[in-house]
Amino acid sequence: DQQVKQNSPSLSVQEGRISILNCDYTNSMFDYFLWYKKYPAEGPTFLISISSIKDKNEDGRFTVFLNKSAKHLSLHIVPSQPGDSAVYFCAARGPYGNKLVFGAGTILRVKS
Amino acid sequence: DTEVTQTPKHLVMGMTNKKSLKCEQHMGHRAMYWYKQKAKKPPELMFVYSYEKLSINESVPSRFSPECPNSSLLNLHLHALQPEDSALYLCASSQPVGRGYEQYFGPGTRLTVT
């Protein structure tokens, strides 16, 4: 049972344009959401997070939007850069303990 | 400093070997985690330590044995593994529950069981 879903396995974007990565979840008890970026042969790197009581959080080129009624969140990267090419994982925190549930990931390719 | 270090970077072991993976962090985090990641899959939680005590074991086979000697160190002892245990093993750390939820990951140990 996949509680966190990233339905797009890959996304290709031109340098300078906006990248939008999407994530859906099913468990309404999730209270915190995070995005991680992963390069091959490296561990995931924390990017940005959002609490379930907010609908937007911004950090530089990265903005995360949360729509609780739709159980949907998205990560916007503006402007996209070739160095942003990586696998992006969406993760959600359950209400008990610090357990994160990860989505399957989306491969982002930014073309120069 | 948001660095989590892991050793070794790569490990090849036979099914009868005993080996250990090591993880270290100096961020003052009191929660530490082991994850397993197979190719093209998301990380899967194995164990959580909170204040040096095991708080979550995700029904991991006993051939994986975690240990948290102190607040900065986390080990994963391996014994009698199977080829299907070959994966990237990731360590992470964070503030304890209720004080922060961002987990910071190490680079991982690429394990191959022959």
PDB file of C-alpha atoms in Angstrom:
ATOM      1  CA  ASP A   1       0.000   0.000   0.000  1.00  0.00           C
ATOM      2  CA  GLN A   2       1.772   3.115  -1.258  1.00  0.00           C
ATOM      3  CA  GLN A   3       0.867   5.947   1.073  1.00  0.00           C
ATOM      4  CA  VAL A   4       3.058   8.453  -0.756  1.00  0.00           C
ATOM      5  CA  LYS A   5       2.963   8.474  -4.542  1.00  0.00           C
ATOM      6  CA  GLN A   6       5.012  10.256  -7.142  1.00  0.00           C
ATOM      7  CA  ASN A   7       3.229   9.342 -10.327  1.00  0.00           C
ATOM      8  CA  SER A   8       5.727  10.850 -12.759  1.00  0.00           C
ATOM      9  CA  PRO A   9       8.832   8.656 -12.996  1.00  0.00           C
ATOM     10  CA  SER A  10      10.686  11.363 -14.907  1.00  0.00           C
ATOM     11  CA  LEU A  11      10.514  14.991 -15.975  1.00  0.00           C
ATOM     12  CA  SER A  12      12.571  16.890 -18.538  1.00  0.00           C
ATOM     13  CA  VAL A  13      12.812  20.709 -18.386  1.00  0.00           C
ATOM     14  CA  GLN A  14      14.764  23.355 -20.238  1.00  0.00           C
ATOM     15  CA  GLU A  15      17.326  25.336 -18.257  1.00  0.00           C
ATOM     16  CA  GLY A  16      15.832  28.546 -16.872  1.00  0.00           C
ATOM     17  CA  ARG A  17      12.263  27.279 -16.932  1.00  0.00           C
ATOM     18  CA  ILE A  18      10.166  26.082 -14.018  1.00  0.00           C
ATOM     19  CA  SER A  19      10.285  22.473 -12.820  1.00  0.00           C
ATOM     20  CA  ILE A  20       7.187  21.198 -11.041  1.00  0.00           C
ATOM     21  CA  LEU A  21       7.375  17.891  -9.206  1.00  0.00           C
ATOM     22  CA  ASN A  22       4.215  16.413  -7.782  1.00  0.00           C
ATOM     23  CA  CYS A  23       3.403  14.141  -4.882  1.00  0.00           C
ATOM     24  CA  ASP A  24       0.139  12.662  -3.589  1.00  0.00           C
ATOM     25  CA  TYR A  25      -0.539  11.010  -0.266  1.00  0.00           C
ATOM     26  CA  THR A  26      -3.343   8.975   1.186  1.00  0.00           C
ATOM     27  CA  ASN A  27      -2.861   9.141   4.958  1.00  0.00           C
ATOM     28  CA  SER A  28      -4.504  12.217   6.476  1.00  0.00           C
ATOM     29  CA  MET A  29      -2.467  11.659   9.662  1.00  0.00           C
ATOM     30  CA  PHE A  30       0.745  12.776   7.965  1.00  0.00           C
ATOM     31  CA  ASP A  31       1.722  16.068   9.603  1.00  0.00           C
ATOM     32  CA  TYR A  32       4.999  17.051   7.939  1.00  0.00           C
ATOM     33  CA  PHE A  33       6.275  16.756   4.391  1.00  0.00           C
ATOM     34  CA  LEU A  34       9.808  16.908   3.049  1.00  0.00           C
ATOM     35  CA  TRP A  35      11.561  16.918  -0.307  1.00  0.00           C
ATOM     36  CA  TYR A  36      14.936  15.288  -0.824  1.00  0.00           C
ATOM     37  CA  LYS A  37      17.266  15.350  -3.796  1.00  0.00           C
ATOM     38  CA  LYS A  38      19.532  12.416  -4.595  1.00  0.00           C
ATOM     39  CA  TYR A  39      22.477  12.116  -6.938  1.00  0.00           C
ATOM     40  CA  PRO A  40      23.699   8.639  -7.998  1.00  0.00           C
ATOM     41  CA  ALA A  41      25.895   6.919  -5.408  1.00  0.00           C
ATOM     42  CA  GLU A  42      25.111   9.569  -2.770  1.00  0.00           C
ATOM     43  CA  GLY A  43      22.683   9.782   0.113  1.00  0.00           C
ATOM     44  CA  PRO A  44      19.514  11.910  -0.167  1.00  0.00           C
ATOM     45  CA  THR A  45      20.020  15.614   0.548  1.00  0.00           C
ATOM     46  CA  PHE A  46      17.300  17.498   2.423  1.00  0.00           C
ATOM     47  CA  LEU A  47      15.865  20.343   0.332  1.00  0.00           C
ATOM     48  CA  ILE A  48      12.789  21.849   1.883  1.00  0.00           C
ATOM     49  CA  SER A  49       9.904  20.913   4.146  1.00  0.00           C
ATOM     50  CA  ILE A  50       6.413  22.044   5.068  1.00  0.00           C
ATOM     51  CA  SER A  51       4.179  21.518   8.052  1.00  0.00           C
ATOM     52  CA  SER A  52       0.610  20.370   7.482  1.00  0.00           C
ATOM     53  CA  ILE A  53      -0.654  23.614   9.034  1.00  0.00           C
ATOM     54  CA  LYS A  54       0.862  25.668   6.205  1.00  0.00           C
ATOM     55  CA  ASP A  55       0.159  25.780   2.499  1.00  0.00           C
ATOM     56  CA  LYS A  56       3.412  27.228   1.195  1.00  0.00           C
ATOM     57  CA  ASN A  57       7.064  27.355   2.127  1.00  0.00           C
ATOM     58  CA  GLU A  58       9.766  29.055   0.099  1.00  0.00           C
ATOM     59  CA  ASP A  59      13.545  28.800   0.216  1.00  0.00           C
ATOM     60  CA  GLY A  60      15.445  30.486  -2.562  1.00  0.00           C
ATOM     61  CA  ARG A  61      14.650  28.814  -5.873  1.00  0.00           C
ATOM     62  CA  PHE A  62      12.582  26.117  -4.154  1.00  0.00           C
ATOM     63  CA  THR A  63       8.930  26.455  -3.144  1.00  0.00           C
ATOM     64  CA  VAL A  64       6.733  23.706  -1.762  1.00  0.00           C
ATOM     65  CA  PHE A  65       2.941  23.975  -1.959  1.00  0.00           C
ATOM     66  CA  LEU A  66       0.582  21.846   0.117  1.00  0.00           C
ATOM     67  CA  ASN A  67      -3.091  21.268  -0.693  1.00  0.00           C
ATOM     68  CA  LYS A  68      -4.434  19.308   2.259  1.00  0.00           C
ATOM     69  CA  SER A  69      -7.941  18.879   0.899  1.00  0.00           C
ATOM     70  CA  ALA A  70      -6.528  17.247  -2.233  1.00  0.00           C
ATOM     71  CA  LYS A  71      -3.757  15.460  -0.285  1.00  0.00           C
ATOM     72  CA  HIS A  72      -1.301  16.835  -2.796  1.00  0.00           C
ATOM     73  CA  LEU A  73       1.984  18.659  -2.620  1.00  0.00           C
ATOM     74  CA  SER A  74       4.304  20.017  -5.247  1.00  0.00           C
ATOM     75  CA  LEU A  75       7.860  21.289  -5.451  1.00  0.00           C
ATOM     76  CA  HIS A  76       8.577  24.211  -7.755  1.00  0.00           C
ATOM     77  CA  ILE A  77      12.124  24.968  -8.840  1.00  0.00           C
ATOM     78  CA  VAL A  78      12.601  28.353 -10.526  1.00  0.00           C
ATOM     79  CA  PRO A  79      14.770  28.863 -12.476  1.00  0.00           C
ATOM     80  CA  SER A  80      15.855  25.284 -13.169  1.00  0.00           C
ATOM     81  CA  GLN A  81      19.587  24.695 -13.552  1.00  0.00           C
ATOM     82  CA  PRO A  82      21.491  21.718 -15.026  1.00  0.00           C
ATOM     83  CA  GLY A  83      22.855  20.973 -11.542  1.00  0.00           C
ATOM     84  CA  ASP A  84      19.286  20.326 -10.408  1.00  0.00           C
ATOM     85  CA  SER A  85      19.258  17.120 -12.468  1.00  0.00           C
ATOM     86  CA  ALA A  86      18.781  14.355  -9.894  1.00  0.00           C
ATOM     87  CA  VAL A  87      16.143  12.071  -8.380  1.00  0.00           C
ATOM     88  CA  TYR A  88      13.661  13.934  -6.180  1.00  0.00           C
ATOM     89  CA  PHE A  89      11.904  12.102  -3.358  1.00  0.00           C
ATOM     90  CA  CYS A  90       8.827  13.306  -1.555  1.00  0.00           C
ATOM     91  CA  ALA A  91       8.526  12.082   2.051  1.00  0.00           C
ATOM     92  CA  ALA A  92       5.838  12.311   4.692  1.00  0.00           C
ATOM     93  CA  ARG A  93       6.112  12.005   8.456  1.00  0.00           C
ATOM     94  CA  GLY A  94       3.607   9.919  10.342  1.00  0.00           C
ATOM     95  CA  PRO A  95       2.092  11.074  13.597  1.00  0.00           C
ATOM     96  CA  TYR A  96       4.016   8.599  15.742  1.00  0.00           C
ATOM     97  CA  GLY A  97       7.742   8.717  16.032  1.00  0.00           C
ATOM     98  CA  ASN A  98       9.959  10.173  13.362  1.00  0.00           C
ATOM     99  CA  LYS A  99       9.199   7.624  10.666  1.00  0.00           C
ATOM    100  CA  LEU A 100       9.360   8.978   7.125  1.00  0.00           C
ATOM    101  CA  VAL A 101       7.479   7.343   4.277  1.00  0.00           C
ATOM    102  CA  PHE A 102       9.055   8.021   0.888  1.00  0.00           C
ATOM    103  CA  GLY A 103       7.558   8.200  -2.567  1.00  0.00           C
ATOM    104  CA  ALA A 104       9.138   6.283  -5.425  1.00  0.00           C
ATOM    105  CA  GLY A 105      10.997   9.327  -6.730  1.00  0.00           C
ATOM    106  CA  THR A 106      10.972  11.440  -9.887  1.00  0.00           C
ATOM    107  CA  ILE A 107      14.026  11.771 -12.118  1.00  0.00           C
ATOM    108  CA  LEU A 108      14.475  15.426 -13.127  1.00  0.00           C
ATOM    109  CA  ARG A 109      16.615  16.249 -16.155  1.00  0.00           C
ATOM    110  CA  VAL A 110      17.369  19.903 -16.800  1.00  0.00           C
ATOM    111  CA  LYS A 111      18.632  20.447 -20.337  1.00  0.00           C
ATOM    112  CA  SER A 112      20.992  23.295 -21.163  1.00  0.00           C
TER     113      SER A 112
ATOM    114  CA  ASP B   1      27.684  21.238   9.889  1.00  0.00           C
ATOM    115  CA  THR B   2      25.046  18.835   8.537  1.00  0.00           C
ATOM    116  CA  GLU B   3      27.363  15.943   7.824  1.00  0.00           C
ATOM    117  CA  VAL B   4      26.684  12.303   8.476  1.00  0.00           C
ATOM    118  CA  THR B   5      29.601  10.027   7.654  1.00  0.00           C
ATOM    119  CA  GLN B   6      29.458   6.330   6.832  1.00  0.00           C
ATOM    120  CA  THR B   7      32.140   3.690   6.481  1.00  0.00           C
ATOM    121  CA  PRO B   8      32.975   1.745   4.479  1.00  0.00           C
ATOM    122  CA  LYS B   9      31.825   3.269   1.190  1.00  0.00           C
ATOM    123  CA  HIS B  10      31.703  -0.149  -0.484  1.00  0.00           C
ATOM    124  CA  LEU B  11      31.587  -3.635   1.026  1.00  0.00           C
ATOM    125  CA  VAL B  12      31.610  -7.050  -0.588  1.00  0.00           C
ATOM    126  CA  MET B  13      30.954  -9.986   1.696  1.00  0.00           C
ATOM    127  CA  GLY B  14      30.198 -13.660   1.457  1.00  0.00           C
ATOM    128  CA  MET B  15      27.119 -15.217   2.979  1.00  0.00           C
ATOM    129  CA  THR B  16      29.104 -16.647   5.900  1.00  0.00           C
ATOM    130  CA  ASN B  17      30.966 -13.449   6.764  1.00  0.00           C
ATOM    131  CA  LYS B  18      30.387 -11.094   9.668  1.00  0.00           C
ATOM    132  CA  LYS B  19      30.867  -7.398   8.980  1.00  0.00           C
ATOM    133  CA  SER B  20      29.762  -4.057  10.420  1.00  0.00           C
ATOM    134  CA  LEU B  21      28.664  -0.778   8.921  1.00  0.00           C
ATOM    135  CA  LYS B  22      29.463   2.407  10.813  1.00  0.00           C
ATOM    136  CA  CYS B  23      27.783   5.795  10.949  1.00  0.00           C
ATOM    137  CA  GLU B  24      28.788   8.968  12.782  1.00  0.00           C
ATOM    138  CA  GLN B  25      27.272  12.413  13.235  1.00  0.00           C
ATOM    139  CA  HIS B  26      28.358  15.426  15.269  1.00  0.00           C
ATOM    140  CA  MET B  27      25.261  17.587  14.945  1.00  0.00           C
ATOM    141  CA  GLY B  28      24.051  16.776  18.445  1.00  0.00           C
ATOM    142  CA  HIS B  29      21.138  14.806  17.001  1.00  0.00           C
ATOM    143  CA  ARG B  30      19.600  12.285  19.375  1.00  0.00           C
ATOM    144  CA  ALA B  31      17.722  10.228  16.786  1.00  0.00           C
ATOM    145  CA  MET B  32      19.535   7.992  14.304  1.00  0.00           C
ATOM    146  CA  TYR B  33      18.220   5.734  11.561  1.00  0.00           C
ATOM    147  CA  TRP B  34      19.181   2.882   9.253  1.00  0.00           C
ATOM    148  CA  TYR B  35      17.561   2.677   5.822  1.00  0.00           C
ATOM    149  CA  LYS B  36      17.950   0.183   2.993  1.00  0.00           C
ATOM    150  CA  GLN B  37      17.639   1.321  -0.612  1.00  0.00           C
ATOM    151  CA  LYS B  38      17.443  -0.973  -3.606  1.00  0.00           C
ATOM    152  CA  ALA B  39      18.059   0.304  -7.132  1.00  0.00           C
ATOM    153  CA  LYS B  40      15.313   2.568  -8.492  1.00  0.00           C
ATOM    154  CA  LYS B  41      13.371   2.297  -5.215  1.00  0.00           C
ATOM    155  CA  PRO B  42      12.852   4.740  -2.340  1.00  0.00           C
ATOM    156  CA  PRO B  43      14.691   4.318   0.972  1.00  0.00           C
ATOM    157  CA  GLU B  44      13.001   1.856   3.330  1.00  0.00           C
ATOM    158  CA  LEU B  45      13.281   2.356   7.067  1.00  0.00           C
ATOM    159  CA  MET B  46      14.935  -0.469   9.028  1.00  0.00           C
ATOM    160  CA  PHE B  47      15.646   0.849  12.532  1.00  0.00           C
ATOM    161  CA  VAL B  48      15.251   4.013  14.593  1.00  0.00           C
ATOM    162  CA  TYR B  49      17.250   4.874  17.700  1.00  0.00           C
ATOM    163  CA  SER B  50      16.056   7.669  19.957  1.00  0.00           C
ATOM    164  CA  TYR B  51      18.323   8.751  22.821  1.00  0.00           C
ATOM    165  CA  GLU B  52      20.466   5.685  22.171  1.00  0.00           C
ATOM    166  CA  LYS B  53      17.547   3.308  22.626  1.00  0.00           C
ATOM    167  CA  LEU B  54      15.968   1.258  19.847  1.00  0.00           C
ATOM    168  CA  SER B  55      12.516   2.725  19.271  1.00  0.00           C
ATOM    169  CA  ILE B  56      11.479   1.259  15.912  1.00  0.00           C
ATOM    170  CA  ASN B  57      12.393  -2.070  14.308  1.00  0.00           C
ATOM    171  CA  GLU B  58      10.557  -2.490  11.023  1.00  0.00           C
ATOM    172  CA  SER B  59      10.449  -6.295  11.282  1.00  0.00           C
ATOM    173  CA  VAL B  60      13.990  -6.577  10.007  1.00  0.00           C
ATOM    174  CA  PRO B  61      15.503 -10.109   9.922  1.00  0.00           C
ATOM    175  CA  SER B  62      17.822 -10.900  12.827  1.00  0.00           C
ATOM    176  CA  ARG B  63      20.804 -11.211  10.502  1.00  0.00           C
ATOM    177  CA  PHE B  64      20.849  -7.393  10.766  1.00  0.00           C
ATOM    178  CA  SER B  65      21.731  -6.240  14.278  1.00  0.00           C
ATOM    179  CA  PRO B  66      21.871  -2.509  15.088  1.00  0.00           C
ATOM    180  CA  GLU B  67      23.868  -0.955  17.895  1.00  0.00           C
ATOM    181  CA  CYS B  68      24.069   2.594  19.204  1.00  0.00           C
ATOM    182  CA  PRO B  69      27.178   2.841  21.444  1.00  0.00           C
ATOM    183  CA  ASN B  70      26.706   6.569  22.103  1.00  0.00           C
ATOM    184  CA  SER B  71      24.806   9.589  20.850  1.00  0.00           C
ATOM    185  CA  SER B  72      27.168  10.124  17.886  1.00  0.00           C
ATOM    186  CA  LEU B  73      27.652   6.584  16.635  1.00  0.00           C
ATOM    187  CA  LEU B  74      25.420   3.984  15.034  1.00  0.00           C
ATOM    188  CA  ASN B  75      26.504   0.548  13.863  1.00  0.00           C
ATOM    189  CA  LEU B  76      24.817  -2.145  11.814  1.00  0.00           C
ATOM    190  CA  HIS B  77      26.218  -5.625  12.367  1.00  0.00           C
ATOM    191  CA  LEU B  78      25.746  -8.041   9.497  1.00  0.00           C
ATOM    192  CA  HIS B  79      25.857 -11.837   9.711  1.00  0.00           C
ATOM    193  CA  ALA B  80      24.816 -14.640   7.365  1.00  0.00           C
ATOM    194  CA  LEU B  81      23.364 -12.273   4.786  1.00  0.00           C
ATOM    195  CA  GLN B  82      21.667 -13.348   1.587  1.00  0.00           C
ATOM    196  CA  PRO B  83      22.363 -12.080  -1.951  1.00  0.00           C
ATOM    197  CA  GLU B  84      19.029 -10.255  -1.896  1.00  0.00           C
ATOM    198  CA  ASP B  85      20.377  -8.116   0.962  1.00  0.00           C
ATOM    199  CA  SER B  86      22.660  -6.399  -1.539  1.00  0.00           C
ATOM    200  CA  ALA B  87      21.650  -2.731  -1.494  1.00  0.00           C
ATOM    201  CA  LEU B  88      22.692   0.778  -0.514  1.00  0.00           C
ATOM    202  CA  TYR B  89      22.516   1.130   3.276  1.00  0.00           C
ATOM    203  CA  LEU B  90      21.865   4.666   4.422  1.00  0.00           C
ATOM    204  CA  CYS B  91      22.282   6.170   7.850  1.00  0.00           C
ATOM    205  CA  ALA B  92      20.425   9.320   8.867  1.00  0.00           C
ATOM    206  CA  SER B  93      20.101  11.487  11.950  1.00  0.00           C
ATOM    207  CA  SER B  94      17.682  14.111  13.211  1.00  0.00           C
ATOM    208  CA  GLN B  95      16.536  15.969  16.257  1.00  0.00           C
ATOM    209  CA  PRO B  96      14.380  13.816  18.529  1.00  0.00           C
ATOM    210  CA  VAL B  97      10.665  13.546  17.977  1.00  0.00           C
ATOM    211  CA  GLY B  98       8.947  16.823  18.691  1.00  0.00           C
ATOM    212  CA  ARG B  99      12.012  18.980  18.073  1.00  0.00           C
ATOM    213  CA  GLY B 100      12.490  18.678  14.323  1.00  0.00           C
ATOM    214  CA  TYR B 101      11.679  16.333  11.541  1.00  0.00           C
ATOM    215  CA  GLU B 102      14.356  16.850   8.929  1.00  0.00           C
ATOM    216  CA  GLN B 103      16.546  13.784   8.625  1.00  0.00           C
ATOM    217  CA  TYR B 104      20.068  14.232   7.315  1.00  0.00           C
ATOM    218  CA  PHE B 105      21.503  11.319   5.386  1.00  0.00           C
ATOM    219  CA  GLY B 106      25.004   9.991   4.990  1.00  0.00           C
ATOM    220  CA  PRO B 107      26.415   8.954   1.595  1.00  0.00           C
ATOM    221  CA  GLY B 108      25.607   5.299   2.190  1.00  0.00           C
ATOM    222  CA  THR B 109      27.462   1.990   2.095  1.00  0.00           C
ATOM    223  CA  ARG B 110      27.067   0.004  -1.116  1.00  0.00           C
ATOM    224  CA  LEU B 111      26.819  -3.614   0.059  1.00  0.00           C
ATOM    225  CA  THR B 112      27.209  -6.607  -2.244  1.00  0.00           C
ATOM    226  CA  VAL B 113      26.570 -10.104  -0.860  1.00  0.00           C
ATOM    227  CA  THR B 114      28.117 -12.894  -2.926  1.00  0.00           C
TER     228      THR B 114
END
